Amino acid sequence: MIGKSWRTLDPTEKERYVSQADAAKKAYSQSLAEYKDTDEYRNYSQYLLGFKAKQASESRCRDIWASPE
């Protein structure tokens, strides 16, 4: 239903929404780049790497204990 409305929307009206979306994407990209330059981001990235390593290690241990011999 929404797709049909979008396809039949006047090109001038459609351009207004596309421009808004482009502006929002640009603002988001800028904010993300600024965030990635913070200590908070670096700390979270380190935490996430450790968490994923721990999860993978625990998963391997479960697989070893669960596998029939």
PDB file of C-alpha atoms in Angstrom:
ATOM      1  CA  MET A   1       0.000   0.000   0.000  1.00  0.00           C
ATOM      2  CA  ILE A   2       2.752   2.467   0.926  1.00  0.00           C
ATOM      3  CA  GLY A   3       4.851   1.349  -2.050  1.00  0.00           C
ATOM      4  CA  LYS A   4       1.990   2.064  -4.402  1.00  0.00           C
ATOM      5  CA  SER A   5       1.546   5.518  -2.876  1.00  0.00           C
ATOM      6  CA  TRP A   6       5.263   6.202  -3.300  1.00  0.00           C
ATOM      7  CA  ARG A   7       5.272   5.084  -6.925  1.00  0.00           C
ATOM      8  CA  THR A   8       2.306   7.325  -7.782  1.00  0.00           C
ATOM      9  CA  LEU A   9       3.572  10.352  -5.836  1.00  0.00           C
ATOM     10  CA  ASP A  10       4.240  13.493  -7.842  1.00  0.00           C
ATOM     11  CA  PRO A  11       7.995  13.777  -8.607  1.00  0.00           C
ATOM     12  CA  THR A  12       8.174  17.237  -7.015  1.00  0.00           C
ATOM     13  CA  GLU A  13       6.643  15.930  -3.804  1.00  0.00           C
ATOM     14  CA  LYS A  14       8.849  12.854  -3.908  1.00  0.00           C
ATOM     15  CA  GLU A  15      11.962  15.034  -4.236  1.00  0.00           C
ATOM     16  CA  ARG A  16      11.013  16.810  -1.020  1.00  0.00           C
ATOM     17  CA  TYR A  17      11.111  13.504   0.890  1.00  0.00           C
ATOM     18  CA  VAL A  18      14.289  12.376  -0.827  1.00  0.00           C
ATOM     19  CA  SER A  19      15.994  15.656   0.106  1.00  0.00           C
ATOM     20  CA  GLN A  20      14.898  15.265   3.732  1.00  0.00           C
ATOM     21  CA  ALA A  21      16.228  11.715   3.801  1.00  0.00           C
ATOM     22  CA  ASP A  22      19.552  12.806   2.274  1.00  0.00           C
ATOM     23  CA  ALA A  23      19.914  15.582   4.865  1.00  0.00           C
ATOM     24  CA  ALA A  24      19.139  13.131   7.693  1.00  0.00           C
ATOM     25  CA  LYS A  25      21.705  10.633   6.334  1.00  0.00           C
ATOM     26  CA  LYS A  26      24.344  13.358   6.133  1.00  0.00           C
ATOM     27  CA  ALA A  27      23.650  14.520   9.700  1.00  0.00           C
ATOM     28  CA  TYR A  28      23.748  10.939  10.966  1.00  0.00           C
ATOM     29  CA  SER A  29      27.029  10.220   9.190  1.00  0.00           C
ATOM     30  CA  GLN A  30      28.568  13.361  10.672  1.00  0.00           C
ATOM     31  CA  SER A  31      27.360  12.478  14.182  1.00  0.00           C
ATOM     32  CA  LEU A  32      28.639   8.928  13.834  1.00  0.00           C
ATOM     33  CA  ALA A  33      32.056  10.121  12.690  1.00  0.00           C
ATOM     34  CA  GLU A  34      32.256  12.455  15.690  1.00  0.00           C
ATOM     35  CA  TYR A  35      31.180   9.665  18.061  1.00  0.00           C
ATOM     36  CA  LYS A  36      33.775   7.281  16.648  1.00  0.00           C
ATOM     37  CA  ASP A  37      36.421   9.833  17.583  1.00  0.00           C
ATOM     38  CA  THR A  38      35.543   9.693  21.312  1.00  0.00           C
ATOM     39  CA  ASP A  39      37.027   7.723  24.186  1.00  0.00           C
ATOM     40  CA  GLU A  40      33.548   6.325  24.877  1.00  0.00           C
ATOM     41  CA  TYR A  41      33.472   4.683  21.454  1.00  0.00           C
ATOM     42  CA  ARG A  42      36.974   3.272  21.833  1.00  0.00           C
ATOM     43  CA  ASN A  43      36.122   1.902  25.292  1.00  0.00           C
ATOM     44  CA  TYR A  44      32.912   0.331  24.014  1.00  0.00           C
ATOM     45  CA  SER A  45      34.723  -1.188  21.029  1.00  0.00           C
ATOM     46  CA  GLN A  46      37.276  -2.777  23.372  1.00  0.00           C
ATOM     47  CA  TYR A  47      34.493  -4.069  25.619  1.00  0.00           C
ATOM     48  CA  LEU A  48      32.662  -5.510  22.629  1.00  0.00           C
ATOM     49  CA  LEU A  49      35.762  -7.300  21.348  1.00  0.00           C
ATOM     50  CA  GLY A  50      36.272  -8.886  24.755  1.00  0.00           C
ATOM     51  CA  PHE A  51      32.617  -9.848  25.021  1.00  0.00           C
ATOM     52  CA  LYS A  52      32.597 -11.485  21.592  1.00  0.00           C
ATOM     53  CA  ALA A  53      35.800 -13.376  22.367  1.00  0.00           C
ATOM     54  CA  LYS A  54      34.316 -14.629  25.636  1.00  0.00           C
ATOM     55  CA  GLN A  55      31.090 -15.690  23.897  1.00  0.00           C
ATOM     56  CA  ALA A  56      33.029 -17.565  21.213  1.00  0.00           C
ATOM     57  CA  SER A  57      35.165 -19.282  23.829  1.00  0.00           C
ATOM     58  CA  GLU A  58      32.130 -20.320  25.865  1.00  0.00           C
ATOM     59  CA  SER A  59      30.401 -21.533  22.721  1.00  0.00           C
ATOM     60  CA  ARG A  60      33.374 -23.755  21.851  1.00  0.00           C
ATOM     61  CA  CYS A  61      33.397 -25.156  25.375  1.00  0.00           C
ATOM     62  CA  ARG A  62      29.680 -25.964  25.192  1.00  0.00           C
ATOM     63  CA  ASP A  63      30.209 -27.642  21.824  1.00  0.00           C
ATOM     64  CA  ILE A  64      32.997 -29.807  23.236  1.00  0.00           C
ATOM     65  CA  TRP A  65      30.941 -30.878  26.249  1.00  0.00           C
ATOM     66  CA  ALA A  66      27.782 -31.429  24.207  1.00  0.00           C
ATOM     67  CA  SER A  67      29.317 -33.494  21.428  1.00  0.00           C
ATOM     68  CA  PRO A  68      28.769 -37.251  21.782  1.00  0.00           C
ATOM     69  CA  GLU A  69      31.879 -39.370  21.852  1.00  0.00           C
TER      70      GLU A  69
END
